[in-house]
Amino acid sequence: MAFDAKWEDFQRLALRFAKSLDDDEPLAAARSYANFGHRYAQDRDSLPQTDADRAFHLVAEAAVLIDYQLPFASDEQAESIMSQAHRYLDEALSLDETCYDALRMKAAATCPSFQDYLEFLQARRDEVYASCLDAASRVLAETGGAKDERSRLAEHLALSPYFRWLAMMASKALICGRNREVLYICDDLLDFDPSDTADARLTAALALAKLEDDEGLDELEDRYEQLEQSYPKNDAWMLLSRLALAHRRRDLTQARQIVSTIIDLYPQAVVTLARQLELPDGVYSRITVSPFSEDELILALSEATVLTQEGRDSFGCGALGSWLREECLSRATKEDLLELGNLADRPSKPGRQPLGGQS
């Protein structure tokens, strides 16, 4: 799922290193490449690299700090983590002014609102596209237009900052309630990247649910089959979107069936669905989680707050969120209730069944 900055950093240097061995005798080149992993881990600076590669490495370090360490840090640790991350991003931009991942991540911290951030991304979109497309064209020119495995990877890495740019635009447009714009952006992403590295289909599912578009969700499921990479159609984002539509139709029989499906597919689902934790959005990209893991459901449910929190009650849940919490508490085992703690002690309130408003 999504983008792994550390893995992408490894891939960039691996490609650079492989290219440096092209003129070597095959056996010597094979021996050198066999030692690449050790050199990358122990002496990265000794490997051939450009300033753009060094800048991306700093972005990868910042991504680890912001997206994977900061959410679990204490208040005292958070300030230090953010300071270090911004030093990495500033240094990345000093090495490569076209390091659009660094530029985007810096803007995420400095824009005063989601709307301002979305407008920033929209304003620079064409520039980022032109730069990444030029980089990809240079890759193809260097290989004489050959589409071997190495050139395809290099082309994909050149375009990935633009994919992330669009993916962040879609995410922020969803939060800002610009659901049709989300779909336009996701369509563009899927056209540019038929393997859907940016997981545009997941964001699109939530936008379609906001628009109460059952047919659109059916079409999106059909589009899964057209992607170059195979993805399951019953991921948490699609299931939660289907759940939201069933609940809005007051089809509680289908809604309960979907809850049962989620519980069957995901570990600790009853607790996760009842608790409804919110996670900070990934700044580099959507954080990477294992398919059908507890973490994946937590992440999907956090992004689905645009659905669950419509018409918030005094507990911070919307109509769907409140119904889902009560439904899961009714299914909870003793172990689940112990883990949920005082959440299970909240009194049920009358009037929780009516559906929330449409965006």
CSV table of C-alpha atoms in Angstrom, one decimal, residues 6-347:
chain,number,residue,atom,x,y,z
A,6,LYS,CA,12.8,4.3,2.9
A,7,TRP,CA,12.3,1.7,0.3
A,8,GLU,CA,12.1,4.3,-2.5
A,9,ASP,CA,15.4,5.7,-1.2
A,10,PHE,CA,16.9,2.3,-1.5
A,11,GLN,CA,15.5,1.8,-5.0
A,12,ARG,CA,16.9,5.1,-6.2
A,13,LEU,CA,20.4,4.3,-5.1
A,14,ALA,CA,20.2,0.8,-6.3
A,15,LEU,CA,19.4,2.0,-9.8
A,16,ARG,CA,22.2,4.6,-9.7
A,17,PHE,CA,24.6,1.9,-8.5
A,18,ALA,CA,23.5,-0.6,-11.2
A,19,LYS,CA,24.0,2.1,-13.9
A,20,SER,CA,27.5,2.8,-12.6
A,21,LEU,CA,28.4,-0.9,-13.2
A,22,ASP,CA,27.1,-1.1,-16.8
A,23,ASP,CA,30.6,-0.9,-18.3
A,24,ASP,CA,32.1,-3.5,-15.8
A,25,GLU,CA,32.8,-7.1,-16.7
A,26,PRO,CA,29.7,-9.1,-15.8
A,27,LEU,CA,31.2,-11.2,-13.0
A,28,ALA,CA,32.8,-8.2,-11.4
A,29,ALA,CA,29.6,-6.2,-11.7
A,30,ALA,CA,27.6,-9.1,-10.0
A,31,ARG,CA,30.1,-9.2,-7.1
A,32,SER,CA,29.9,-5.4,-6.7
A,33,TYR,CA,26.1,-5.4,-6.7
A,34,ALA,CA,25.9,-8.3,-4.2
A,35,ASN,CA,27.6,-6.0,-1.8
A,36,PHE,CA,25.3,-3.1,-2.4
A,37,GLY,CA,22.9,-3.8,0.5
A,38,HIS,CA,25.7,-3.8,3.0
A,39,ARG,CA,27.1,-0.6,1.7
A,40,TYR,CA,23.7,1.1,1.6
A,41,ALA,CA,23.1,0.1,5.3
A,42,GLN,CA,26.7,0.8,6.6
A,43,ASP,CA,28.2,3.4,4.3
A,44,ARG,CA,25.6,5.0,2.2
A,45,ASP,CA,27.7,8.1,1.4
A,46,SER,CA,30.2,5.9,-0.4
A,47,LEU,CA,27.6,5.0,-3.1
A,48,PRO,CA,27.2,7.0,-6.3
A,49,GLN,CA,24.5,9.6,-5.9
A,50,THR,CA,23.3,13.0,-7.0
A,51,ASP,CA,22.2,16.0,-5.0
A,52,ALA,CA,18.6,15.0,-5.8
A,53,ASP,CA,19.3,11.5,-4.4
A,54,ARG,CA,20.7,13.1,-1.2
A,55,ALA,CA,17.7,15.4,-1.0
A,56,PHE,CA,15.3,12.5,-1.3
A,57,HIS,CA,17.2,10.6,1.5
A,58,LEU,CA,16.6,13.5,3.8
A,59,VAL,CA,12.9,13.5,2.8
A,60,ALA,CA,12.8,9.8,3.7
A,61,GLU,CA,14.3,10.5,7.1
A,62,ALA,CA,11.8,13.3,7.7
A,63,ALA,CA,8.9,11.0,6.7
A,64,VAL,CA,9.9,8.5,9.3
A,65,LEU,CA,10.0,11.2,12.0
A,66,ILE,CA,6.7,12.9,11.1
A,67,ASP,CA,4.5,10.0,9.9
A,68,TYR,CA,5.8,7.1,12.1
A,69,GLN,CA,7.4,8.6,15.2
A,70,LEU,CA,5.6,11.9,15.9
A,71,PRO,CA,2.1,10.4,16.4
A,72,PHE,CA,3.4,8.3,19.3
A,73,ALA,CA,5.7,10.9,20.9
A,74,SER,CA,5.2,12.7,24.1
A,75,ASP,CA,4.8,16.5,24.1
A,76,GLU,CA,8.4,16.9,25.0
A,77,GLN,CA,9.6,14.6,22.3
A,78,ALA,CA,7.3,16.1,19.6
A,79,GLU,CA,9.0,19.5,19.5
A,80,SER,CA,12.4,17.9,19.0
A,81,ILE,CA,11.1,15.5,16.3
A,82,MET,CA,9.5,18.3,14.4
A,83,SER,CA,12.6,20.5,14.6
A,84,GLN,CA,14.8,17.7,13.3
A,85,ALA,CA,12.3,16.9,10.5
A,86,HIS,CA,12.2,20.5,9.3
A,87,ARG,CA,16.0,20.7,9.3
A,88,TYR,CA,16.0,17.6,7.0
A,89,LEU,CA,13.4,19.2,4.7
A,90,ASP,CA,15.2,22.6,4.6
A,91,GLU,CA,18.5,20.8,3.8
A,92,ALA,CA,16.7,18.7,1.1
A,93,LEU,CA,15.5,21.9,-0.6
A,94,SER,CA,18.9,23.5,-0.4
A,95,LEU,CA,20.3,20.5,-2.3
A,96,ASP,CA,17.4,20.2,-4.8
A,97,GLU,CA,15.0,23.1,-5.2
A,98,THR,CA,12.8,20.7,-7.3
A,99,CYS,CA,12.4,18.3,-4.4
A,100,TYR,CA,8.7,18.5,-4.5
A,101,ASP,CA,8.1,16.0,-1.7
A,102,ALA,CA,10.1,18.3,0.7
A,103,LEU,CA,8.3,21.4,-0.6
A,104,ARG,CA,4.9,19.7,-0.1
A,105,MET,CA,5.8,18.5,3.4
A,106,LYS,CA,7.0,21.9,4.5
A,107,ALA,CA,3.8,23.5,3.2
A,108,ALA,CA,1.7,21.0,5.3
A,109,ALA,CA,3.2,22.5,8.4
A,110,THR,CA,3.0,26.2,7.4
A,111,CYS,CA,-0.4,26.4,5.7
A,112,PRO,CA,-2.9,27.7,8.4
A,113,SER,CA,-5.8,25.5,7.2
A,114,PHE,CA,-6.6,22.5,5.0
A,115,GLN,CA,-8.2,24.8,2.5
A,116,ASP,CA,-5.0,26.9,2.3
A,117,TYR,CA,-3.0,23.7,1.9
A,118,LEU,CA,-5.3,22.5,-0.9
A,119,GLU,CA,-5.0,25.8,-2.7
A,120,PHE,CA,-1.2,25.6,-2.4
A,121,LEU,CA,-1.2,22.2,-3.9
A,122,GLN,CA,-3.5,23.3,-6.7
A,123,ALA,CA,-1.4,26.3,-7.5
A,124,ARG,CA,1.8,24.3,-8.0
A,125,ARG,CA,0.3,21.2,-9.6
A,126,ASP,CA,1.2,22.1,-13.2
A,127,GLU,CA,4.8,22.9,-12.2
A,128,VAL,CA,5.2,19.6,-10.4
A,129,TYR,CA,3.7,17.7,-13.3
A,130,ALA,CA,6.1,19.4,-15.9
A,131,SER,CA,9.1,18.8,-13.7
A,132,CYS,CA,8.4,15.1,-13.1
A,133,LEU,CA,7.4,14.5,-16.7
A,134,ASP,CA,10.7,16.0,-17.8
A,135,ALA,CA,12.6,13.8,-15.4
A,136,ALA,CA,10.7,10.7,-16.7
A,137,SER,CA,11.5,11.7,-20.3
A,138,ARG,CA,15.2,12.0,-19.5
A,139,VAL,CA,15.1,8.4,-18.2
A,140,LEU,CA,13.5,7.1,-21.4
A,141,ALA,CA,16.0,9.1,-23.5
A,142,GLU,CA,18.9,7.6,-21.6
A,143,THR,CA,17.6,4.1,-22.4
A,144,GLY,CA,16.8,4.9,-26.0
A,145,GLY,CA,13.1,4.4,-25.2
A,146,ALA,CA,13.6,0.8,-24.1
A,147,LYS,CA,11.0,-0.4,-21.6
A,148,ASP,CA,13.0,-2.9,-19.6
A,149,GLU,CA,12.4,-3.5,-15.9
A,150,ARG,CA,15.1,-1.0,-14.8
A,151,SER,CA,13.8,1.8,-17.0
A,152,ARG,CA,10.2,1.2,-16.0
A,153,LEU,CA,11.2,1.5,-12.3
A,154,ALA,CA,13.3,4.7,-13.0
A,155,GLU,CA,10.4,6.2,-14.8
A,156,HIS,CA,8.0,5.4,-12.0
A,157,LEU,CA,10.4,6.9,-9.4
A,158,ALA,CA,10.6,10.1,-11.5
A,159,LEU,CA,6.8,10.4,-11.6
A,160,SER,CA,6.1,9.4,-8.0
A,161,PRO,CA,6.4,12.9,-6.5
A,162,TYR,CA,3.6,14.0,-8.8
A,163,PHE,CA,1.5,11.0,-7.8
A,164,ARG,CA,2.0,11.9,-4.1
A,165,TRP,CA,1.1,15.5,-4.9
A,166,LEU,CA,-2.2,14.5,-6.5
A,167,ALA,CA,-2.9,12.0,-3.7
A,168,MET,CA,-2.5,14.7,-1.1
A,169,MET,CA,-4.7,17.0,-3.2
A,170,ALA,CA,-7.4,14.3,-3.2
A,171,SER,CA,-7.1,13.7,0.5
A,172,LYS,CA,-7.4,17.4,1.4
A,173,ALA,CA,-10.2,18.0,-1.1
A,174,LEU,CA,-12.1,15.2,0.7
A,175,ILE,CA,-11.6,16.8,4.1
A,176,CYS,CA,-12.7,20.2,2.6
A,177,GLY,CA,-15.9,18.6,1.3
A,178,ARG,CA,-15.0,19.0,-2.4
A,179,ASN,CA,-16.0,15.5,-3.2
A,180,ARG,CA,-16.5,15.8,-7.0
A,181,GLU,CA,-13.0,17.3,-7.2
A,182,VAL,CA,-11.7,14.3,-5.3
A,183,LEU,CA,-13.1,12.1,-8.1
A,184,TYR,CA,-11.5,14.2,-10.9
A,185,ILE,CA,-8.1,14.0,-9.1
A,186,CYS,CA,-8.4,10.3,-8.5
A,187,ASP,CA,-9.3,9.7,-12.1
A,188,ASP,CA,-6.2,11.5,-13.2
A,189,LEU,CA,-4.1,9.5,-10.8
A,190,LEU,CA,-5.5,6.2,-12.0
A,191,ASP,CA,-4.8,7.3,-15.6
A,192,PHE,CA,-1.2,8.3,-14.9
A,193,ASP,CA,-0.5,5.3,-12.6
A,194,PRO,CA,-2.6,2.2,-13.6
A,195,SER,CA,-1.0,0.2,-10.8
A,196,ASP,CA,-2.5,2.8,-8.3
A,197,THR,CA,0.6,3.1,-6.1
A,198,ALA,CA,-1.0,6.1,-4.5
A,199,ASP,CA,-4.1,4.1,-3.5
A,200,ALA,CA,-6.4,6.7,-5.3
A,201,ARG,CA,-9.2,4.1,-5.3
A,202,LEU,CA,-9.4,4.2,-1.5
A,203,THR,CA,-9.9,8.0,-1.4
A,204,ALA,CA,-12.3,7.8,-4.3
A,205,ALA,CA,-14.5,5.3,-2.4
A,206,LEU,CA,-15.0,7.7,0.5
A,207,ALA,CA,-15.9,10.6,-1.8
A,208,LEU,CA,-18.4,8.4,-3.6
A,209,ALA,CA,-20.0,7.5,-0.3
A,210,LYS,CA,-20.2,11.2,0.6
A,211,LEU,CA,-22.0,11.8,-2.7
A,212,GLU,CA,-24.3,8.8,-2.0
A,213,ASP,CA,-23.3,7.3,-5.3
A,214,ASP,CA,-24.0,3.6,-5.3
A,215,GLU,CA,-23.5,3.2,-9.0
A,216,GLY,CA,-20.2,5.1,-8.8
A,217,LEU,CA,-19.0,2.6,-6.1
A,218,ASP,CA,-20.0,-0.3,-8.4
A,219,GLU,CA,-18.0,1.3,-11.3
A,220,LEU,CA,-15.0,1.8,-9.0
A,221,GLU,CA,-15.1,-1.9,-8.0
A,222,ASP,CA,-15.2,-2.7,-11.7
A,223,ARG,CA,-12.2,-0.5,-12.3
A,224,TYR,CA,-10.2,-2.6,-9.7
A,225,GLU,CA,-10.1,-5.3,-12.4
A,226,GLN,CA,-8.5,-2.9,-14.9
A,227,LEU,CA,-5.6,-2.0,-12.7
A,228,GLU,CA,-2.1,-3.4,-13.4
A,229,GLN,CA,-1.8,-4.6,-9.9
A,230,SER,CA,-4.4,-6.9,-8.3
A,231,TYR,CA,-6.3,-5.5,-5.3
A,232,PRO,CA,-9.1,-7.0,-3.2
A,233,LYS,CA,-12.5,-5.3,-3.7
A,234,ASN,CA,-13.5,-5.8,0.0
A,235,ASP,CA,-10.9,-3.5,1.5
A,236,ALA,CA,-11.9,-1.5,4.6
A,237,TRP,CA,-12.4,1.7,2.6
A,238,MET,CA,-14.9,0.1,0.2
A,239,LEU,CA,-16.7,-1.7,3.0
A,240,LEU,CA,-17.0,1.4,5.2
A,241,SER,CA,-18.3,3.3,2.1
A,242,ARG,CA,-20.9,0.6,1.5
A,243,LEU,CA,-21.8,0.7,5.2
A,244,ALA,CA,-22.4,4.5,5.1
A,245,LEU,CA,-24.7,4.2,2.1
A,246,ALA,CA,-26.7,1.3,3.6
A,247,HIS,CA,-27.1,3.3,6.8
A,248,ARG,CA,-28.2,6.4,5.0
A,249,ARG,CA,-30.9,4.3,3.2
A,250,ARG,CA,-31.9,3.0,6.6
A,251,ASP,CA,-31.1,-0.5,5.4
A,252,LEU,CA,-29.9,-1.7,8.7
A,253,THR,CA,-30.0,-5.3,7.7
A,254,GLN,CA,-27.4,-4.7,5.0
A,255,ALA,CA,-25.5,-2.4,7.3
A,256,ARG,CA,-25.2,-5.2,9.9
A,257,GLN,CA,-24.2,-7.7,7.2
A,258,ILE,CA,-21.3,-5.3,6.2
A,259,VAL,CA,-20.3,-5.0,9.9
A,260,SER,CA,-20.2,-8.8,10.1
A,261,THR,CA,-18.0,-8.9,7.0
A,262,ILE,CA,-15.5,-6.4,8.4
A,263,ILE,CA,-15.4,-8.3,11.7
A,264,ASP,CA,-14.7,-11.6,9.8
A,265,LEU,CA,-11.9,-10.0,7.7
A,266,TYR,CA,-10.1,-7.8,10.3
A,267,PRO,CA,-8.6,-8.8,13.6
A,268,GLN,CA,-9.8,-6.9,16.7
A,269,ALA,CA,-12.5,-5.3,14.5
A,270,VAL,CA,-15.2,-5.0,17.1
A,271,VAL,CA,-12.8,-3.0,19.4
A,272,THR,CA,-11.5,-0.9,16.5
A,273,LEU,CA,-15.0,-0.1,15.1
A,274,ALA,CA,-16.3,0.8,18.6
A,275,ARG,CA,-13.3,2.9,19.5
A,276,GLN,CA,-13.1,4.9,16.2
A,277,LEU,CA,-9.6,6.3,16.8
A,278,GLU,CA,-8.5,9.3,14.7
A,279,LEU,CA,-4.9,9.2,13.4
A,280,PRO,CA,-2.9,12.2,12.1
A,281,ASP,CA,-2.8,12.1,8.3
A,282,GLY,CA,0.4,11.0,6.8
A,283,VAL,CA,2.5,14.0,5.6
A,284,TYR,CA,4.7,12.2,3.1
A,285,SER,CA,1.9,9.9,2.0
A,286,ARG,CA,-0.8,7.6,3.4
A,287,ILE,CA,1.1,5.5,5.9
A,288,THR,CA,2.0,1.9,4.9
A,289,VAL,CA,0.1,-0.9,6.7
A,290,SER,CA,-0.3,-4.6,6.0
A,291,PRO,CA,-3.5,-5.6,4.0
A,292,PHE,CA,-6.3,-6.8,6.2
A,293,SER,CA,-4.4,-6.0,9.4
A,294,GLU,CA,-5.8,-4.3,12.5
A,295,ASP,CA,-3.7,-1.3,11.5
A,296,GLU,CA,-5.3,-1.1,8.1
A,297,LEU,CA,-8.8,-1.0,9.6
A,298,ILE,CA,-7.7,1.7,12.1
A,299,LEU,CA,-6.3,3.8,9.2
A,300,ALA,CA,-9.4,3.3,7.0
A,301,LEU,CA,-11.8,4.1,9.9
A,302,SER,CA,-9.7,7.2,10.7
A,303,GLU,CA,-10.0,8.4,7.1
A,304,ALA,CA,-13.7,7.5,7.1
A,305,THR,CA,-14.5,10.1,9.8
A,306,VAL,CA,-15.8,12.2,7.0
A,307,LEU,CA,-18.6,9.6,7.0
A,308,THR,CA,-18.9,8.5,10.6
A,309,GLN,CA,-18.8,12.0,12.1
A,310,GLU,CA,-21.5,13.7,10.1
A,311,GLY,CA,-23.9,15.2,12.6
A,312,ARG,CA,-21.7,14.8,15.7
A,313,ASP,CA,-23.3,14.0,19.1
A,314,SER,CA,-22.0,15.0,22.5
A,315,PHE,CA,-19.5,12.0,22.4
A,316,GLY,CA,-18.0,13.2,19.1
A,317,CYS,CA,-19.7,10.6,17.0
A,318,GLY,CA,-22.0,11.3,14.1
A,319,ALA,CA,-25.1,9.4,13.3
A,320,LEU,CA,-23.2,6.5,11.6
A,321,GLY,CA,-20.4,6.6,14.1
A,322,SER,CA,-22.9,6.3,17.0
A,323,TRP,CA,-24.9,3.5,15.4
A,324,LEU,CA,-21.7,1.6,14.6
A,325,ARG,CA,-20.4,2.0,18.1
A,326,GLU,CA,-23.6,0.7,19.6
A,327,GLU,CA,-23.8,-2.1,17.1
A,328,CYS,CA,-20.2,-3.3,18.0
A,329,LEU,CA,-20.8,-2.9,21.7
A,330,SER,CA,-23.8,-5.3,21.3
A,331,ARG,CA,-21.4,-7.8,19.7
A,332,ALA,CA,-18.5,-7.3,22.1
A,333,THR,CA,-17.1,-10.2,24.1
A,334,LYS,CA,-16.0,-9.7,27.7
A,335,GLU,CA,-12.4,-9.3,26.5
A,336,ASP,CA,-13.5,-6.7,24.1
A,337,LEU,CA,-15.4,-4.8,26.8
A,338,LEU,CA,-12.4,-4.9,29.1
A,339,GLU,CA,-10.2,-3.4,26.3
A,340,LEU,CA,-12.8,-0.7,25.5
A,341,GLY,CA,-13.0,0.3,29.2
A,342,ASN,CA,-15.3,3.2,30.0
A,343,LEU,CA,-16.5,3.5,26.3
A,344,ALA,CA,-18.7,0.5,27.0
A,345,ASP,CA,-20.2,2.4,30.0
A,346,ARG,CA,-21.5,5.4,28.0
A,347,PRO,CA,-25.3,5.5,28.2
